[in-house]
Short mmCIF file of C-alpha atoms and ligand atoms in Angstrom, two decimals:
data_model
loop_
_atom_site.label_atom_id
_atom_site.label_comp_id
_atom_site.label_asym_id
_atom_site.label_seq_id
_atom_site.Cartn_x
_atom_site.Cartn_y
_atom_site.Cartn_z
CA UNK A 1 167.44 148.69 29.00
CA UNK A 2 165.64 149.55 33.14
CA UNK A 3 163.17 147.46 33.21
CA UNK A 4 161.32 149.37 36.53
CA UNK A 5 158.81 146.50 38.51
CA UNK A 6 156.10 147.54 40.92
CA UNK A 7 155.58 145.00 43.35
CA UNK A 8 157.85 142.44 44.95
CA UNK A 9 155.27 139.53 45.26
CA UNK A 10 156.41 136.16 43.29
CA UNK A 11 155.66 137.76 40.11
CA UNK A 12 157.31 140.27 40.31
CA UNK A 13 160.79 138.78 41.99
CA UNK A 14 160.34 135.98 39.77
CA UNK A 15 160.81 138.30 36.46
CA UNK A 16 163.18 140.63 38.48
CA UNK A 17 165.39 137.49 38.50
CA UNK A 18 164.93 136.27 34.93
CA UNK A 19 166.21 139.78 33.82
CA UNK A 20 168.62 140.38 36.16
CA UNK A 21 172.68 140.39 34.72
CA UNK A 22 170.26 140.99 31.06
CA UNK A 23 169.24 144.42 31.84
CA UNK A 24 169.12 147.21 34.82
CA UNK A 25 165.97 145.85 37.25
CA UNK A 26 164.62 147.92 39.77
CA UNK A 27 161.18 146.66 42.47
CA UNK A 28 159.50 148.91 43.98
CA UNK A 29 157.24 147.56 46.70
CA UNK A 30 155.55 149.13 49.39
CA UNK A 31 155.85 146.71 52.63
CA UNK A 32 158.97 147.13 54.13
CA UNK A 33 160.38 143.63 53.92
CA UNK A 34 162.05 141.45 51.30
CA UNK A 35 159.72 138.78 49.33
CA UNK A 36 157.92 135.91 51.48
CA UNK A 37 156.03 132.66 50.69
CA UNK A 38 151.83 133.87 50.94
CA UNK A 39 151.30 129.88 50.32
CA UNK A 40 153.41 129.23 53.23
CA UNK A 41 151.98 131.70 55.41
CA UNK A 42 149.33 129.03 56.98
CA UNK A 43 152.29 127.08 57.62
CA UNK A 44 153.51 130.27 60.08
CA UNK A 45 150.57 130.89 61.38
CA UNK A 46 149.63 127.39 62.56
CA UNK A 47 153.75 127.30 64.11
CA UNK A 48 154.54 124.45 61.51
CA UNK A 49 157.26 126.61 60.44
CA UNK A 50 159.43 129.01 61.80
CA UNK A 51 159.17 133.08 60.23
CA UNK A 52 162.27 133.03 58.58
CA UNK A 53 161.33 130.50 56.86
CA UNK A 54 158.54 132.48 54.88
CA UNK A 55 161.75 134.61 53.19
CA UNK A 56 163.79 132.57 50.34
CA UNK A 57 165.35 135.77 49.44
CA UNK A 58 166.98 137.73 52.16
CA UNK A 59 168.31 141.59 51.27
CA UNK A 60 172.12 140.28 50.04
CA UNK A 61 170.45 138.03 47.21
CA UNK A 62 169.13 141.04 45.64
CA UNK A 63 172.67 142.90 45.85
CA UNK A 64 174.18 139.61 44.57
CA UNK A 65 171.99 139.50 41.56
CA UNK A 66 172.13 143.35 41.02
CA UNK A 67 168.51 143.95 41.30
CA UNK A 68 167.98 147.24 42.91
CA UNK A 69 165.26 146.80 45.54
CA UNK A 70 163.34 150.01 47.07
CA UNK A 71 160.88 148.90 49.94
CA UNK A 72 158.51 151.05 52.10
CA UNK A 73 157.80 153.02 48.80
CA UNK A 74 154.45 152.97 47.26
CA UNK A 75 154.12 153.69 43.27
CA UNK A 76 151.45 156.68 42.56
CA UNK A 77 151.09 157.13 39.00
CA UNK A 78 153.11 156.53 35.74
CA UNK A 79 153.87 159.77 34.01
CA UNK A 80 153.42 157.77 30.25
CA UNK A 81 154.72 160.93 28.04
CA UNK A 82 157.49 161.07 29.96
CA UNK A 83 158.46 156.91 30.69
CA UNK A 84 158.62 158.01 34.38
CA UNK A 85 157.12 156.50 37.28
CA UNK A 86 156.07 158.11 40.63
CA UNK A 87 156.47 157.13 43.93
CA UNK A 88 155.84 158.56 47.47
CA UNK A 89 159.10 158.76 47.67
CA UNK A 90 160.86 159.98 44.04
CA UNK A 91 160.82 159.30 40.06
CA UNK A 92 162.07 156.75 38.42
CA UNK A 93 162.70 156.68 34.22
CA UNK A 94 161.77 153.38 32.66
CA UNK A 95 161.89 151.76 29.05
CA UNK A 96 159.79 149.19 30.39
CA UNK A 97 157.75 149.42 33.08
CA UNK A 98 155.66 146.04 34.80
CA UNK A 99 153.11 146.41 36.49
CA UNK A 100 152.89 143.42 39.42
CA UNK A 101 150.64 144.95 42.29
CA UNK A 102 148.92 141.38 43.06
CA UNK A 103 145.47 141.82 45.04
CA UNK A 104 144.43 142.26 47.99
CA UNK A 105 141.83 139.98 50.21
CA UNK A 106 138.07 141.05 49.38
CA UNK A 107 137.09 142.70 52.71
CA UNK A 108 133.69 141.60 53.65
CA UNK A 109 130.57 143.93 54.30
CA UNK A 110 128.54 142.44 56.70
CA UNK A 111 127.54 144.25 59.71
CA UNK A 112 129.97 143.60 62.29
CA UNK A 113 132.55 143.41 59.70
CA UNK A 114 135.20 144.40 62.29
CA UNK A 115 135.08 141.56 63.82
CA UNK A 116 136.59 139.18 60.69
CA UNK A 117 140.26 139.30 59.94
CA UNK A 118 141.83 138.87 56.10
CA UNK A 119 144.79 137.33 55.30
CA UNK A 120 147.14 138.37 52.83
CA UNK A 121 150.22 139.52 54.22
CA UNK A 122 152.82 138.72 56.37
CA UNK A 123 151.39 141.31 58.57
CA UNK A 124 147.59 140.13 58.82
CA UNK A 125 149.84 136.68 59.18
CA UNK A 126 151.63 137.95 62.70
CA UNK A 127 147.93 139.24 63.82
CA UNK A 128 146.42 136.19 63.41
CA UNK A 129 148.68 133.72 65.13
CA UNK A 130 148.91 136.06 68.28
CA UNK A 131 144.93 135.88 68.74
CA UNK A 132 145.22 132.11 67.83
CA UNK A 133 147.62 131.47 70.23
CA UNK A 134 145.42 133.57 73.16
CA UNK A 135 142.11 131.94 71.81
CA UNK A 136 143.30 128.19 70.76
CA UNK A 137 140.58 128.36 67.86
CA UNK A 138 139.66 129.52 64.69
CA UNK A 139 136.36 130.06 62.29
CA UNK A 140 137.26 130.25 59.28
CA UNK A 141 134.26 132.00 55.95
CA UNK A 142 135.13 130.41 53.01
CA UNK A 143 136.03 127.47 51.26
CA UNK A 144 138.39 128.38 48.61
CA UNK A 145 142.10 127.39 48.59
CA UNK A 146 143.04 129.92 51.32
CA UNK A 147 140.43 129.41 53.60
CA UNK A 148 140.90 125.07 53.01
CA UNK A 149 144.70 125.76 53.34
CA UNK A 150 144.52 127.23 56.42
CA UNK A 151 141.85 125.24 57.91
CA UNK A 152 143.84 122.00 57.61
CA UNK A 153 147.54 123.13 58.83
CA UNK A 154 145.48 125.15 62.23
CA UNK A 155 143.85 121.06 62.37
CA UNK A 156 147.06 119.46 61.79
CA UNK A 157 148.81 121.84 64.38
CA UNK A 158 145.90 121.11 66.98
CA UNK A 159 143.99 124.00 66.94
CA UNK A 160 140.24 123.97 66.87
CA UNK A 161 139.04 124.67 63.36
CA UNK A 162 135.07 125.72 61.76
CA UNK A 163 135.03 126.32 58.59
CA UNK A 164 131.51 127.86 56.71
CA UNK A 165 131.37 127.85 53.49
CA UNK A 166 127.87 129.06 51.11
CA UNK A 167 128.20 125.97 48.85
CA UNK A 168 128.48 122.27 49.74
CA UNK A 169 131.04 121.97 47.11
CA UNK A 170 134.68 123.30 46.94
CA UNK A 171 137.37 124.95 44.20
CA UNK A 172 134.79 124.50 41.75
CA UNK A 173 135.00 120.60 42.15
CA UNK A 174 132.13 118.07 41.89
CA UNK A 175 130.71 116.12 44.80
CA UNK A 176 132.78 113.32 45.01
CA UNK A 177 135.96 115.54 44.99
CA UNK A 178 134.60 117.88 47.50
CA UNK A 179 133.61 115.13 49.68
CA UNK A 180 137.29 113.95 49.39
CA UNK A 181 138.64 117.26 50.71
CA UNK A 182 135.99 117.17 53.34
CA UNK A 183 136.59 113.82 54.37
CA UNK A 184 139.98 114.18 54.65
CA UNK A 185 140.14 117.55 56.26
CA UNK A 186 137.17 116.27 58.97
CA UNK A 187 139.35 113.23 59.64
CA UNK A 188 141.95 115.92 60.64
CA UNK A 189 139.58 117.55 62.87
CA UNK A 190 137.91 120.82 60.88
CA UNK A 191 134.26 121.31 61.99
CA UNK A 192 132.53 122.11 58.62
CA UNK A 193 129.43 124.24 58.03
CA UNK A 194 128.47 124.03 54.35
CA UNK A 195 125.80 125.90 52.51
CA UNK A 196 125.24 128.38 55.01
CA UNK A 197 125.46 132.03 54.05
CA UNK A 198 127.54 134.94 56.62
CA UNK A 199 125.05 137.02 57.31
CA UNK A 200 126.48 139.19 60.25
CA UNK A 201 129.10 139.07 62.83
CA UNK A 202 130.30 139.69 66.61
CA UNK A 203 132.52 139.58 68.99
CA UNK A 204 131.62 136.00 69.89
CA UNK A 205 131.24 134.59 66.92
CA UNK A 206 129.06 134.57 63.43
CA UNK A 207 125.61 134.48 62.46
CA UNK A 208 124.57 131.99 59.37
CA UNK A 209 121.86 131.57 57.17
CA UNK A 210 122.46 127.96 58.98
CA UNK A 211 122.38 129.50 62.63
CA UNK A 212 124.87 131.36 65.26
CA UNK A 213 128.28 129.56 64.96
CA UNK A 214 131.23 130.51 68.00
CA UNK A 215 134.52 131.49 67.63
CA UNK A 216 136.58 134.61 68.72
CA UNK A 217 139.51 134.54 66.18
CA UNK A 218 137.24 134.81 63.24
CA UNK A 219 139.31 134.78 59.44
CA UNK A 220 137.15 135.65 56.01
CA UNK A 221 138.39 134.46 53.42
CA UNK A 222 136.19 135.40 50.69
CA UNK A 223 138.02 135.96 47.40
CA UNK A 224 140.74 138.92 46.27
CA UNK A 225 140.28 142.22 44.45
CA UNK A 226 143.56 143.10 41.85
CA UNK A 227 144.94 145.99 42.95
CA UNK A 228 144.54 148.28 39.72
CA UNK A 229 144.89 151.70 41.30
CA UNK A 230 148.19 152.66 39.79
CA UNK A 231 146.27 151.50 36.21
CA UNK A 232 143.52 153.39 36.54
CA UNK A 233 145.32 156.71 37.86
CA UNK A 234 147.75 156.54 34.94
CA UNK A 235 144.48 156.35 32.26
CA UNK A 236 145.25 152.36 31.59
CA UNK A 237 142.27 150.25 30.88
CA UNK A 238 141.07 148.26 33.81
CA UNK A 239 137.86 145.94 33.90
CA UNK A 240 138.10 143.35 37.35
CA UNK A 241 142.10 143.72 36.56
CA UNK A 242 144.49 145.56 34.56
CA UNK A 243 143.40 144.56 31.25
CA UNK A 244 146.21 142.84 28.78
CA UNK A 245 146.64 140.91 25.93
CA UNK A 246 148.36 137.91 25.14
CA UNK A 247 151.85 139.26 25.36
CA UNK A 248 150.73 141.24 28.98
CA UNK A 249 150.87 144.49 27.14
CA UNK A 250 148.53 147.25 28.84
CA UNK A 251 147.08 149.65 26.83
CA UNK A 252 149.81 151.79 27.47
CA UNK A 253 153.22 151.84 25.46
CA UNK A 254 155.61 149.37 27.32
CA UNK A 255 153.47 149.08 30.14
CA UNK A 256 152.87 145.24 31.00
CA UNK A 257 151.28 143.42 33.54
CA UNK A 258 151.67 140.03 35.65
CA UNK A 259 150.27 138.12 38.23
CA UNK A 260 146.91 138.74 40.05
CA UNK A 261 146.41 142.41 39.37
CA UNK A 262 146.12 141.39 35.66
CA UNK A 263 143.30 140.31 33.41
CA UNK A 264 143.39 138.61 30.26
CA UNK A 265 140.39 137.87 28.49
CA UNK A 266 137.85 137.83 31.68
CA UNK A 267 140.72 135.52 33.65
CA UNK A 268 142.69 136.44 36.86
CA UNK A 269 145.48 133.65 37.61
CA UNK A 270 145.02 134.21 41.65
CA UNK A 271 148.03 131.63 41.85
CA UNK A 272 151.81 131.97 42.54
CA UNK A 273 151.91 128.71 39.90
CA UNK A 274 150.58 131.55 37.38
CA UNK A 275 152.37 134.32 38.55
CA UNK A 276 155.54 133.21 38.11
CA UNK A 277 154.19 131.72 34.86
CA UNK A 278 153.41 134.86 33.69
CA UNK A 279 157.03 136.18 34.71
CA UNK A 280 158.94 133.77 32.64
CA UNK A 281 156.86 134.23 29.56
CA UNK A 282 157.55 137.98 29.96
CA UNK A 283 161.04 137.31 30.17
CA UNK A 284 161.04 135.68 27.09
CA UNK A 285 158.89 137.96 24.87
CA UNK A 286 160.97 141.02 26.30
CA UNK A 287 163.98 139.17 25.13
CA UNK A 288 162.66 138.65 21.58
CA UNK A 289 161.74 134.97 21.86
CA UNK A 290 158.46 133.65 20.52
CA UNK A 291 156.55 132.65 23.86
CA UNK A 292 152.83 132.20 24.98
CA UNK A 293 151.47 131.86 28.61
CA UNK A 294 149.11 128.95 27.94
CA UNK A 295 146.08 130.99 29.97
CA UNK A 296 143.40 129.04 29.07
CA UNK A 297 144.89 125.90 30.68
CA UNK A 298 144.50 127.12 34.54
CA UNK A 299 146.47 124.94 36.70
CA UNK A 300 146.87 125.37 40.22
CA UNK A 301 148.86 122.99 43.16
CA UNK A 302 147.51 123.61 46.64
CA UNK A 303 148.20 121.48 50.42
CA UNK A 304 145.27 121.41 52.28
CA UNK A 305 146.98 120.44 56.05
CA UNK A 306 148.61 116.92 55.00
CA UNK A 307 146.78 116.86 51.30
CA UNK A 308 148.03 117.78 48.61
CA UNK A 309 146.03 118.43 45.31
CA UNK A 310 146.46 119.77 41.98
CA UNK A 311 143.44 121.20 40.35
CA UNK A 312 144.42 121.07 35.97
CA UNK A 313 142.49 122.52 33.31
CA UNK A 314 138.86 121.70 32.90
CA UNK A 315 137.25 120.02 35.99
CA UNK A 316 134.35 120.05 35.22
CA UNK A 317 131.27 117.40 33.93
CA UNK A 318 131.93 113.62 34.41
CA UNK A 319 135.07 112.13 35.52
CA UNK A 320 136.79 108.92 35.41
CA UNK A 321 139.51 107.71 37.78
CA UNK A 322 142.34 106.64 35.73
CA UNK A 323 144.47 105.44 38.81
CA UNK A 324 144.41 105.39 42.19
CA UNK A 325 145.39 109.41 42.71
CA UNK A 326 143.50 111.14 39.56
CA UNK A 327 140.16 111.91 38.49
CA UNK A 328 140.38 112.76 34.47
CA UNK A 329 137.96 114.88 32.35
CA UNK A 330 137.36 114.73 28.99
CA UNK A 331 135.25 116.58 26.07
CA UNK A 332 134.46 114.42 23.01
CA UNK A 333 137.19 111.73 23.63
CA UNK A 334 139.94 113.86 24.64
CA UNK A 335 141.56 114.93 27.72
CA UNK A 336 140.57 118.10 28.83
CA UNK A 337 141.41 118.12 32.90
CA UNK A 338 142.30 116.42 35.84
CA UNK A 339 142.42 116.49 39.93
CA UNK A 340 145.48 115.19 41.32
CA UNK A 341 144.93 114.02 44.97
CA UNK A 342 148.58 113.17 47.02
CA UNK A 343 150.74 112.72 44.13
CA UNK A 344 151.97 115.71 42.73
CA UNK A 345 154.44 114.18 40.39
CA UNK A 346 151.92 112.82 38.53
CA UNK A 347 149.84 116.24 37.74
CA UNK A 348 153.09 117.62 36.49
CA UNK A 349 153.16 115.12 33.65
CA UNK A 350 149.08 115.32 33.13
CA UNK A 351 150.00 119.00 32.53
CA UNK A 352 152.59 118.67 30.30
CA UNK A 353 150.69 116.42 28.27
CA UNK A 354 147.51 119.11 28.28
CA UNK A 355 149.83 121.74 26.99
CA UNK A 356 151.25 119.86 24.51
CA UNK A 357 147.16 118.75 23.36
CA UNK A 358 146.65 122.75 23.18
CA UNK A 359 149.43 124.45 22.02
P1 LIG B 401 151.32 139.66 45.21
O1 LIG B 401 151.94 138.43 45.79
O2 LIG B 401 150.04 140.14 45.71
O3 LIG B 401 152.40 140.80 45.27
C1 LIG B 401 152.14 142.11 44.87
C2 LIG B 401 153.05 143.06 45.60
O4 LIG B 401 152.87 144.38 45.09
C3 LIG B 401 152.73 143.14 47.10
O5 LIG B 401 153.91 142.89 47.82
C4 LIG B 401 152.23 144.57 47.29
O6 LIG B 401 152.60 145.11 48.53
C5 LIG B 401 152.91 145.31 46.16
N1 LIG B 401 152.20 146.52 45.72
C6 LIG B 401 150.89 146.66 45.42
N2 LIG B 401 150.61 147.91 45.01
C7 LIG B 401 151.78 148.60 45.08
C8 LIG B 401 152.15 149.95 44.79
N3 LIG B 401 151.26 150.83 44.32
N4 LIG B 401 153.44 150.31 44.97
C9 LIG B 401 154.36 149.42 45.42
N5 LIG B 401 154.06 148.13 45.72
C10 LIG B 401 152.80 147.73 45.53
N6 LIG B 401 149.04 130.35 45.31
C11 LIG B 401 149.40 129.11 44.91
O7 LIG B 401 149.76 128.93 43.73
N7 LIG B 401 149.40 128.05 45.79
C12 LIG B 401 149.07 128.20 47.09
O8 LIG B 401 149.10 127.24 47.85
C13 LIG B 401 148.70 129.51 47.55
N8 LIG B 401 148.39 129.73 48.85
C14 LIG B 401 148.12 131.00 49.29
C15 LIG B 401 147.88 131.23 50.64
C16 LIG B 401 147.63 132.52 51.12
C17 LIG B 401 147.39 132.74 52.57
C18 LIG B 401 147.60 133.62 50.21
C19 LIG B 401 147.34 135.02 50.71
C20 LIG B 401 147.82 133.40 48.85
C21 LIG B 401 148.09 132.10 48.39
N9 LIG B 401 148.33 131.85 47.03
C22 LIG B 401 148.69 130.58 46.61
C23 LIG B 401 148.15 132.92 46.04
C24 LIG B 401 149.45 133.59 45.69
O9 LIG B 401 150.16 133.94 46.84
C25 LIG B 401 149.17 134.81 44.83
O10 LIG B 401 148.44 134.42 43.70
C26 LIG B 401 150.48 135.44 44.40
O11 LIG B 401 151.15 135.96 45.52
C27 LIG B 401 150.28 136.53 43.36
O12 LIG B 401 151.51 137.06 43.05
P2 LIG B 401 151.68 138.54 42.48
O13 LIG B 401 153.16 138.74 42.31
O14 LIG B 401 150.80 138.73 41.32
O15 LIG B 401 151.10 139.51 43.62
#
């Protein structure tokens, strides 16, 4: 069986090598190097880690597992009647085709908008450090788990950090958790600005709902859009993502789709954690196995500078510390969630025991 993959992000390597020495795999993937860490790219950019670093999988691991590899090559539209996809570059027949495009970082549209940098890719990545290294200092719009990532390695590396943020609460979290991350991340020097709203920026820095904040190397990181271009060309449903179902089948015949350019049932995983996920309960269902992705049961591991947390199910309503490292939620008795603060061995065994409650 070719099994053709668009998109060599960890979704899409990660099912490229459960099928590998199984069946002919082929990625296509339009930057023109191998797969890197985007969790570790903080870690670059702040110089806690050296480039290389970034790429598990240099060029010979693909050879040595047989998975053809075609980079610098961007996929146009999937010819369905025919099982053929399209490239820039050629055509390529398929039995099964997955789609793993990712997203992209949601540009902002405030005037000024030239002035803010994204970062998703290993390129934006190089950008920023050079302008960090001239400038010594960052501001940083938004507090999800990019922006909070990257605002606590630049601290722990000694750079000057602001971070604004619209709420005064973070990942979703209540205030005691937030106050945690703030805590923590303050101790480590980040300058925070909470519930103030970008409103336009300039060379020099950003105006606020909260007033005019400084900073030359100025990063947004406001969210991600799933890159369902290919989808929608080729006459595949699309709402936010590239609609599936519970076995990642498209509406097309043996079209599927991973990772963060996929939807299912109003959810986008916006993790590695769940990309990969997603790519080993593929595998399986391809192979014939009875398998489910457990997608209600988000689950996400993050390291904000020297913190690390784990974010597990439902977070939300009242919690109750059940040890020293983990707040615990619960509907009607039963265990629903938790936040795992600096011991990540322990959230691994809170979700296994979730998953097991569920499914
Ligand atoms: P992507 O990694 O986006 O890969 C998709 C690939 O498809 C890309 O290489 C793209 O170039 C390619 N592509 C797109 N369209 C085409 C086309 N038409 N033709 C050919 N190729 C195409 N997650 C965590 O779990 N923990 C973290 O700590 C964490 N930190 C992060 C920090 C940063 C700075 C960033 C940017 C992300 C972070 N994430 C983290 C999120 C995580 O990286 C993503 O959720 C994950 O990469 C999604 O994997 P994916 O395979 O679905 O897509």
């Amino acid at each position: 069986m070719r099994v053709v993959i668009i998109g060599n992000g960890p979704g899409g390597v990660e099912l490229a090598k459960e099928l590998s020495g199984e069946h002919e795999v082929l990625i296509i993937e339009r930057e023109e190097v191998p797969f890197y860490s985007k969790p570790m790219l903080s870690h670059y950019i702040a110089g806690l880690i050296e480039r290389e670093k970034l790429f598990p999988y240099p060029i010979d691991w693909y050879e040595g597992k047989g998975i053809g590899l075609r980079l610098g090559e961007e996929a146009k539209l999937i010819d369905r009647a025919r099982k053929v996809l399209i490239t820039d570059k050629g055509e390529y027949p398929y039995d099964i085709l997955v789609i793993a495009t990712g997203a992209r970082a949601r540009e902002p549209t405030v005037e000024g908008k030239e002035h803010l940098l994204t970062l998703r890719s290993i390129e934006d990545a190089d950008r920023i450090k050079a302008l960090l290294e001239e400038h010594g200092e960052a501001l940083i719009v938004g507090g999800g788990f990019i922006g909070l990532e990257l605002a606590g390695n630049l601290a722990k590396a000694g750079y000057g950090v602001k971070l604004i943020h619209r709420r005064d609460t973070f990942l979703g979290l209540d205030e005691e958790l937030s106050g945690l991350i703030r805590e923590r991340l303050g101790e480590a020097g980040v300058e925070f600005h909470l519930d103030a709203e970008l409103l336009k920026a300039d060379e020099n820095g950003i105006q606020t709902s909260k007033g005019y904040i400084e900073g030359k190397v100025k990063i947004c990181a406001i969210g991600i859009v799933p890159n369902v271009e290919i989808a929608r060309r080729s006459g595949i449903q699309t709402g936010r993502g590239i609609l599936i179902d519970d076995h990642f089948r498209t509406s097309a015949k043996d079209v599927y789709a991973i990772g963060d350019c996929a939807e299912y049932s109003g959810i986008i995983c916006g993790t590695a954690k769940g990309a990969t996920g997603h790519a080993r309960v593929l595998a399986n269902i391809l192979r014939g196995k009875e398998d489910r992705y457990p997608f209600e049961l988000r689950s996400s591991i993050f390291k904000f500078g020297d913190l690390p947390i784990a974010i597990i199910g439902k977070t939300r309503g009242d919690g109750e510390w059940i040890d020293g490292h983990t707040k615990a939620f619960f509907q009607d008795g039963k265990l629903v969630g938790a936040v795992v603060i600096g011991d990540i061995k322990r959230a691994f065994s809170i979700e296994k025991e979730l998953k097991e409650e569920l499914y």
